[in-house]
XYZ file of C-alpha atoms in Angstrom:
499
model
C 50.004 -187.125 -19.181
C 50.623 -188.915 -22.490
C 49.384 -192.429 -23.197
C 52.972 -193.616 -23.680
C 53.693 -192.661 -20.066
C 51.995 -195.848 -18.838
C 55.059 -197.780 -20.108
C 57.360 -195.842 -17.807
C 57.455 -198.634 -15.265
C 60.310 -197.084 -13.291
C 58.244 -194.029 -12.416
C 56.798 -194.484 -8.914
C 53.309 -193.248 -9.881
C 53.157 -195.552 -12.921
C 54.323 -198.498 -10.809
C 51.605 -197.708 -8.246
C 49.016 -197.479 -11.041
C 49.957 -200.896 -12.440
C 50.088 -202.548 -9.016
C 46.683 -201.106 -8.202
C 44.846 -202.076 -11.390
C 46.220 -205.605 -11.058
C 44.740 -205.735 -7.541
C 41.411 -204.475 -8.899
C 41.588 -206.961 -11.788
C 42.089 -209.879 -9.375
C 39.229 -208.837 -7.095
C 36.806 -208.607 -10.036
C 38.109 -211.944 -11.337
C 37.188 -213.506 -7.982
C 33.913 -211.570 -7.690
C 32.613 -212.981 -10.981
C 34.124 -216.474 -10.697
C 30.779 -218.247 -10.299
C 28.876 -217.494 -13.527
C 31.359 -219.176 -15.963
C 31.305 -222.322 -13.823
C 27.555 -222.442 -13.234
C 26.911 -225.378 -15.593
C 29.781 -227.369 -14.026
C 28.325 -226.718 -10.580
C 24.901 -227.978 -11.641
C 26.401 -231.176 -13.082
C 28.552 -232.025 -10.077
C 26.234 -231.055 -7.193
C 22.983 -232.979 -7.494
C 21.039 -230.935 -4.931
C 21.840 -227.600 -6.625
C 19.241 -226.097 -9.004
C 19.222 -223.309 -11.568
C 17.035 -221.262 -9.193
C 19.710 -221.640 -6.506
C 22.284 -220.154 -8.873
C 19.952 -217.255 -9.713
C 19.690 -216.602 -5.977
C 23.477 -216.685 -5.650
C 23.682 -214.157 -8.496
C 21.464 -211.792 -6.493
C 23.528 -212.365 -3.347
C 26.644 -211.662 -5.401
C 25.733 -207.955 -5.568
C 23.708 -207.615 -2.366
C 26.289 -206.278 0.077
C 28.385 -204.422 -2.478
C 26.346 -201.272 -1.921
C 26.808 -200.922 1.875
C 30.360 -202.269 1.531
C 31.297 -199.437 -0.849
C 29.961 -196.879 1.632
C 31.748 -198.439 4.610
C 34.988 -198.948 2.694
C 34.786 -195.356 1.466
C 34.731 -194.212 5.087
C 37.589 -196.576 6.012
C 39.692 -195.169 3.172
C 39.608 -191.671 4.574
C 40.658 -193.016 7.965
C 43.209 -195.758 7.211
C 44.378 -195.079 3.655
C 43.962 -197.214 0.507
C 47.043 -199.458 0.930
C 45.877 -201.007 4.192
C 42.242 -201.215 3.135
C 43.009 -202.868 -0.234
C 45.404 -205.411 1.275
C 43.074 -206.360 4.108
C 40.077 -206.547 1.775
C 41.856 -208.995 -0.554
C 43.045 -211.239 2.272
C 39.711 -211.219 4.132
C 37.584 -211.841 1.036
C 39.635 -214.913 0.143
C 37.984 -216.621 3.145
C 34.369 -216.555 1.813
C 35.714 -217.340 -1.672
C 37.382 -220.512 -0.339
C 34.292 -221.339 1.708
C 32.166 -221.085 -1.434
C 34.643 -223.250 -3.364
C 34.422 -226.127 -0.916
C 30.926 -225.543 0.512
C 28.733 -228.636 0.748
C 25.478 -227.170 2.013
C 23.077 -224.564 0.676
C 23.698 -222.385 3.725
C 27.470 -222.423 3.260
C 27.208 -221.443 -0.396
C 24.548 -218.774 0.238
C 26.261 -217.055 3.165
C 29.745 -217.181 1.638
C 28.509 -215.700 -1.676
C 26.635 -212.995 0.253
C 29.741 -211.989 2.224
C 31.919 -212.220 -0.887
C 29.761 -209.565 -2.558
C 31.584 -207.030 -0.360
C 34.608 -207.461 -2.600
C 32.920 -205.142 -5.107
C 34.078 -202.316 -2.841
C 37.575 -202.799 -4.252
C 36.707 -200.346 -7.016
C 36.552 -197.314 -4.735
C 39.800 -198.306 -2.998
C 41.806 -198.158 -6.215
C 40.115 -194.913 -7.222
C 41.336 -193.373 -3.981
C 44.848 -194.823 -4.339
C 45.153 -193.511 -7.908
C 44.018 -190.066 -6.785
C 46.768 -190.119 -4.143
C 49.452 -190.653 -6.790
C 48.338 -188.488 -9.738
C 47.901 -184.745 -10.065
C 44.516 -183.234 -10.940
C 45.511 -182.559 -14.551
C 46.275 -186.278 -15.153
C 43.691 -187.911 -12.959
C 41.100 -188.581 -15.680
C 43.296 -190.881 -17.779
C 44.888 -192.536 -14.732
C 41.493 -193.365 -13.187
C 40.117 -194.533 -16.531
C 43.110 -196.782 -17.182
C 42.836 -198.256 -13.694
C 39.114 -198.922 -13.945
C 39.180 -200.158 -17.549
C 41.653 -202.953 -16.900
C 40.140 -203.752 -13.529
C 36.647 -204.222 -14.904
C 38.158 -206.531 -17.528
C 38.726 -208.989 -14.677
C 35.122 -210.161 -14.948
C 35.562 -210.862 -18.671
C 38.865 -212.628 -18.005
C 37.127 -214.873 -15.481
C 34.516 -215.831 -18.078
C 37.205 -216.574 -20.651
C 39.651 -218.574 -18.521
C 37.933 -220.243 -15.557
C 36.134 -222.980 -17.548
C 39.460 -223.944 -19.117
C 41.213 -223.944 -15.747
C 38.445 -226.102 -14.255
C 38.314 -228.605 -17.125
C 41.892 -228.738 -18.393
C 44.011 -228.005 -15.353
C 42.024 -229.846 -12.690
C 39.207 -231.789 -14.407
C 36.726 -234.092 -12.695
C 33.571 -233.210 -10.777
C 35.448 -230.909 -8.405
C 37.371 -229.017 -11.071
C 35.171 -225.925 -10.584
C 35.917 -225.956 -6.847
C 39.687 -225.928 -7.383
C 39.409 -223.238 -10.079
C 37.543 -220.942 -7.667
C 39.902 -221.810 -4.814
C 42.917 -221.037 -6.977
C 41.609 -217.547 -7.753
C 40.986 -216.952 -4.029
C 44.505 -218.032 -3.036
C 46.073 -215.818 -5.715
C 44.050 -212.875 -4.392
C 45.152 -213.474 -0.785
C 48.822 -213.724 -1.793
C 48.587 -210.546 -3.877
C 46.943 -208.785 -0.920
C 50.002 -209.543 1.211
C 52.340 -208.432 -1.584
C 50.378 -205.202 -2.140
C 50.807 -204.239 1.526
C 54.612 -204.147 1.107
C 54.823 -203.062 -2.550
C 53.044 -199.692 -2.528
C 52.547 -196.623 -0.341
C 49.662 -194.185 0.036
C 50.946 -191.668 -2.468
C 54.543 -190.468 -3.033
C 56.857 -190.351 -0.032
C 56.062 -187.273 2.027
C 52.467 -187.042 0.810
C 50.059 -185.710 3.393
C 47.060 -188.038 3.615
C 44.288 -185.517 4.030
C 41.280 -186.992 5.807
C 38.176 -185.713 7.558
C 37.918 -185.453 11.341
C 34.961 -187.858 11.299
C 34.677 -190.789 8.919
C 31.213 -191.998 9.983
C 29.434 -189.603 7.588
C 30.300 -187.144 4.831
C 30.850 -183.509 5.804
C 28.741 -180.894 4.000
C 28.914 -177.121 3.704
C 25.341 -175.899 4.316
C 22.134 -176.949 6.064
C 20.518 -177.456 2.685
C 23.338 -179.759 1.618
C 22.809 -181.805 4.793
C 19.179 -182.375 3.830
C 20.268 -183.372 0.320
C 22.864 -185.778 1.735
C 20.152 -187.464 3.828
C 17.847 -187.742 0.805
C 20.627 -189.274 -1.326
C 21.644 -191.658 1.481
C 18.219 -193.267 1.956
C 18.136 -195.045 -1.477
C 21.645 -196.432 -0.933
C 20.444 -198.670 1.888
C 16.765 -198.704 0.957
C 17.473 -200.415 -2.371
C 18.351 -203.563 -0.418
C 14.600 -203.889 0.219
C 14.231 -204.712 -3.493
C 16.699 -207.554 -3.103
C 14.825 -208.859 -0.051
C 11.573 -208.708 -2.009
C 13.099 -210.659 -4.915
C 14.576 -213.326 -2.644
C 11.235 -213.708 -0.846
C 9.441 -213.781 -4.189
C 11.660 -216.671 -5.317
C 10.633 -218.653 -2.240
C 13.960 -218.574 -0.410
C 12.803 -216.331 2.426
C 9.707 -216.600 4.628
C 7.392 -213.677 5.318
C 8.755 -213.460 8.840
C 12.323 -213.477 7.559
C 11.487 -210.733 5.062
C 9.869 -208.568 7.754
C 12.989 -208.940 9.913
C 15.185 -208.018 6.927
C 13.046 -204.928 6.169
C 13.270 -203.900 9.837
C 17.067 -204.236 9.780
C 17.243 -202.106 6.624
C 15.107 -199.399 8.287
C 17.347 -199.430 11.350
C 20.482 -199.059 9.218
C 18.920 -196.119 7.335
C 18.004 -194.439 10.639
C 21.511 -195.082 12.014
C 23.083 -193.524 8.931
C 20.861 -190.444 9.213
C 21.830 -190.067 12.883
C 25.507 -190.231 11.906
C 24.999 -187.513 9.300
C 23.399 -185.288 11.924
C 26.071 -186.040 14.558
C 28.907 -185.164 12.161
C 27.408 -182.122 10.479
C 25.252 -180.258 13.016
C 28.257 -179.166 15.147
C 30.205 -178.190 12.005
C 27.338 -176.149 10.555
C 26.558 -174.443 13.897
C 30.193 -173.346 14.108
C 30.174 -172.224 10.481
C 32.113 -173.544 7.492
C 34.947 -171.272 6.256
C 34.344 -170.038 2.727
C 37.481 -171.722 1.355
C 36.372 -175.102 2.765
C 32.928 -175.170 1.158
C 32.194 -177.479 -1.754
C 29.073 -177.995 -3.921
C 27.218 -181.120 -2.775
C 25.077 -180.758 -5.900
C 28.114 -181.925 -7.882
C 28.274 -185.086 -5.755
C 24.558 -185.657 -6.372
C 25.007 -185.168 -10.121
C 27.851 -187.699 -10.224
C 25.795 -190.161 -8.167
C 23.198 -189.947 -10.924
C 25.760 -190.418 -13.710
C 27.184 -193.572 -12.163
C 23.641 -194.846 -11.567
C 22.924 -194.272 -15.262
C 26.203 -195.524 -16.768
C 27.688 -198.229 -14.524
C 24.232 -199.376 -13.399
C 23.176 -199.683 -17.034
C 26.390 -201.527 -17.903
C 25.888 -204.199 -15.242
C 22.248 -204.642 -16.246
C 22.884 -204.732 -20.008
C 25.785 -207.187 -19.695
C 23.407 -209.497 -17.815
C 20.730 -209.509 -20.546
C 22.604 -208.823 -23.797
C 23.559 -212.452 -24.702
C 19.924 -213.532 -24.387
C 18.816 -210.476 -26.438
C 21.088 -211.410 -29.363
C 20.215 -215.105 -29.046
C 16.451 -214.560 -29.179
C 16.348 -211.636 -31.635
C 18.705 -213.012 -34.313
C 18.364 -216.743 -33.548
C 22.043 -217.167 -32.661
C 23.462 -220.090 -30.726
C 24.383 -219.504 -27.088
C 28.139 -219.433 -27.777
C 27.817 -217.067 -30.758
C 25.423 -214.773 -28.867
C 27.843 -214.674 -25.951
C 30.727 -213.680 -28.206
C 28.713 -210.962 -29.943
C 27.471 -209.613 -26.613
C 31.049 -209.586 -25.314
C 31.713 -206.672 -27.693
C 29.988 -204.466 -25.110
C 32.466 -205.427 -22.375
C 35.598 -205.491 -24.523
C 35.135 -201.837 -25.471
C 35.813 -201.140 -21.814
C 39.553 -201.627 -22.291
C 39.793 -198.632 -24.606
C 36.711 -196.528 -23.976
C 37.098 -196.040 -20.250
C 40.697 -194.750 -20.338
C 39.664 -192.718 -23.375
C 36.883 -191.100 -21.330
C 39.379 -190.061 -18.699
C 41.894 -188.890 -21.301
C 39.305 -186.743 -23.074
C 38.321 -185.333 -19.687
C 41.974 -184.360 -19.104
C 42.551 -182.882 -22.577
C 39.346 -180.936 -23.230
C 39.966 -178.463 -20.437
C 36.330 -178.699 -19.310
C 35.359 -181.823 -17.367
C 31.720 -180.735 -17.062
C 31.306 -180.455 -20.841
C 32.850 -183.915 -21.341
C 30.499 -185.403 -18.746
C 27.468 -183.816 -20.421
C 28.582 -185.056 -23.844
C 29.038 -188.634 -22.702
C 25.686 -188.781 -20.872
C 23.896 -187.419 -23.936
C 25.682 -190.044 -26.047
C 24.461 -192.803 -23.712
C 20.860 -191.605 -24.051
C 21.128 -191.605 -27.859
C 22.899 -194.980 -27.932
C 20.383 -196.854 -25.794
C 17.486 -195.237 -27.677
C 19.019 -196.629 -30.895
C 19.362 -200.070 -29.261
C 15.669 -199.866 -28.384
C 14.903 -199.687 -32.111
C 16.874 -202.863 -32.938
C 14.927 -205.925 -34.078
C 15.434 -208.993 -36.278
C 14.933 -206.933 -39.486
C 18.202 -205.095 -38.767
C 21.427 -206.683 -40.105
C 23.358 -208.240 -37.218
C 26.498 -206.280 -38.073
C 24.588 -202.992 -37.687
C 23.292 -204.156 -34.326
C 26.868 -204.871 -33.223
C 28.020 -201.436 -34.412
C 25.203 -199.750 -32.462
C 26.096 -201.833 -29.396
C 29.775 -200.858 -29.593
C 28.821 -197.201 -30.177
C 26.645 -197.225 -27.053
C 29.250 -199.044 -24.986
C 31.867 -196.485 -25.991
C 29.797 -193.713 -24.385
C 28.813 -195.810 -21.348
C 32.414 -196.730 -20.477
C 33.701 -193.276 -21.341
C 31.142 -191.687 -19.021
C 32.334 -193.948 -16.212
C 35.893 -192.757 -16.776
C 34.777 -189.133 -16.922
C 32.812 -189.500 -13.653
C 35.895 -190.487 -11.697
C 37.962 -187.882 -13.523
C 35.951 -185.283 -11.598
C 35.456 -186.833 -8.152
C 38.987 -186.399 -6.698
C 38.842 -182.651 -7.427
C 35.537 -181.970 -5.652
C 36.866 -182.192 -2.097
C 40.283 -183.778 -1.575
C 39.892 -185.010 1.991
C 36.483 -186.546 1.212
C 37.602 -188.435 -1.905
C 37.041 -191.832 -0.306
C 33.517 -191.053 0.863
C 32.476 -189.371 -2.387
C 33.937 -192.257 -4.430
C 32.167 -194.750 -2.180
C 28.821 -193.006 -2.552
C 29.036 -192.627 -6.331
C 30.335 -196.182 -6.705
C 27.478 -197.508 -4.579
C 24.985 -195.654 -6.776
C 26.323 -197.693 -9.711
C 25.145 -200.834 -7.929
C 21.856 -199.177 -6.980
C 21.337 -198.534 -10.681
C 22.080 -202.180 -11.506
C 19.563 -203.445 -8.946
C 16.873 -201.026 -10.110
C 17.440 -201.677 -13.827
C 17.634 -205.478 -13.423
C 14.408 -205.433 -11.440
C 12.685 -203.338 -14.111
C 13.947 -205.760 -16.773
C 11.872 -208.558 -15.244
C 8.701 -206.630 -16.169
C 9.420 -205.288 -19.675
C 10.630 -206.365 -23.121
C 14.266 -205.794 -24.145
C 13.258 -202.878 -26.429
C 11.302 -201.204 -23.637
C 14.237 -201.837 -21.323
C 16.656 -200.008 -23.633
C 14.291 -197.029 -23.870
C 14.012 -196.920 -20.063
C 17.768 -196.822 -19.495
C 18.039 -194.235 -22.281
C 15.553 -192.123 -20.326
C 17.616 -192.669 -17.170
C 20.725 -191.366 -18.940
C 18.854 -188.325 -20.215
C 17.531 -187.513 -16.724
C 21.106 -187.728 -15.442
C 22.173 -185.379 -18.259
C 19.559 -182.863 -17.072
C 20.764 -183.178 -13.466
C 24.372 -182.637 -14.566
C 23.347 -179.634 -16.632
C 21.648 -178.058 -13.582
C 23.945 -179.195 -10.731
C 27.414 -180.198 -11.886
C 30.053 -177.515 -11.488
C 33.509 -177.484 -13.005
C 35.972 -178.348 -10.162
C 38.122 -175.342 -9.269
C 41.370 -177.363 -9.199
C 40.370 -179.797 -11.935
C 43.485 -179.117 -14.040
C 45.874 -177.744 -11.444
C 49.261 -179.141 -10.469
C 47.996 -179.815 -6.946
C 44.636 -180.340 -5.275
C 43.127 -177.350 -3.470
C 43.978 -177.115 0.235
C 41.595 -175.239 2.547
C 42.192 -173.611 5.932
C 40.380 -176.562 7.561
C 42.705 -179.036 5.792
C 45.696 -177.192 7.241
C 44.068 -177.043 10.687
C 43.452 -180.827 10.673
C 47.030 -181.397 9.518
C 48.359 -179.285 12.371
C 46.145 -181.065 14.937
C 47.389 -184.439 13.695
C 50.993 -183.258 13.897
C 50.539 -182.089 17.492
C 48.788 -185.340 18.459
C 51.553 -187.489 16.983
C 54.188 -185.349 18.695
C 52.474 -185.735 22.077
C 52.235 -189.527 21.621
C 55.913 -189.824 20.788
C-alpha cells in the first residue's frame, strides 16, 4: 500500500479507514475534554478545588483498562461496527452528565464511567484489520491510530476557544463539553449506517467463547493467567492513590480492594472454563499460535504507549522548571512530543510493512525508545533548549513508531482472536501509564526518564526472546485454520436451522 492510496476516497477500504479514524478522533477529543477547561471550571464552580480536578484526572483513566478487555471480547462476538456505534452513543451520556453536573458525586461518577471511552482504540484497530490485508495492515493501523490520538491534542487546542468565544460566560466550559458529547453521539448513529464489518462477503471469524482468550498449550494458559492478574490488579494502585488523597475512607478502600480481588478470581475462572475443555480435547497443529508473542506485545505497549501517556502528563512542567519557561511556552514546546504522532505512528506501520520483517522493526523501535529516554534523562538547564527539543522529538519518533509497529503485528497472530489480543495489549498501555505516573510521584524527572528507558530495554529483551515473526504477516490473506473453518460451518448450520 502506497501513502498516496489514502486519498483514494472512493475505495471502500479507504472510506472505512477514514470513517473509523474520525470516530476514534472524536472519542479521544471527548475523553480529554476536561484538562483544557480545568481553569475555567475552577473559576466558575466555587466548591471545586485543584485536588478535585487531580482526582478527576485519575478517574479519567481508571476504567479504561477493564473496558478495553471487555470491549475486546465484545468485538469478537458482535463486530466492530456495532460496538463502536454503541460505545459512542452510550458514552455521550456520562459526558453530558459531567458537563451539567452540579455536585461532586455527579462529576466524579460521570468522569469515572466516561473513562471507558478509552476502549475505542481497540475497536478501530479491529475494524481496520477487517478491511486491510496483512501486507498493508501496518500503515493502515498506524494511520488510524496516529490521527485518532491527535484528538486529545485537538481538544487542548480548540476547546478553550469554543468555551470562551462561542459560548462565553461562567457556563461556557459546560456547553463546550456538551457540544463535543452531542457530536460524538450523532457520529455514532451515522457510523452504524455508514460502514460494514469488512468488505461485503467477509467472514467475521470469531472464537466460540468470548469470555476469555483461547490458548494452545497448558503452559500458555498459565502465562495467560499471569498476564491477566496485573490488568485488573493495577486498579489497586488507583484505589491507593484516591485513598491517599483523602477522597476514600479506609473502609471504602478495603471494599474496593475486595472487589478487585473478586474480579481477578472471576477472570481466572473464565480462563479455566474456556481453555481446559479445549486443551483436554487437543488443539490441532494448524490452530496453534505463540502466546509468547502476545506477551511480548503486551510489554511493548506497556513501554511505549504507557510511557507516552506518562511523559505527556509531566513534560510541560519539566520544560517549565528546567529552562524557566512560561507555562504557555512550555506547553507549546512539550506539544512537540504529541505532534510527532501524526507522522511517526503511520511511519512505524509503513516501515513494518516495507521491511519484510515485523519482528526486526519492533526490536529496532524498542531499542530506539530506550536510547531516546536515556538521552532525555541526561538533559538539564546547561543544555541548549533547541537540543532538548530535538532529543524530545527523536524519542517521540521511536515511541509513536513502536506503537504503530505493535499493532502492525497483532492482527496476524491469530485472526479470530484479534479483538481480545488488541484489547489486552491496549489495556497494558494504560497499565504502563498508571505504573509510570505513580513512580513519577517518587522520583525526579531525570530519574523518571532513566526508569522508562529501562522499561523499554526490558521490553526489547522480552521481544528478542519471545516475539516470533507472524506466519501470514505479509500474505494476501490472513491464515485460516481447520478450527476456523469448523466454527464457520457450525455458524452456517445454526443460521440455516434458525431460518
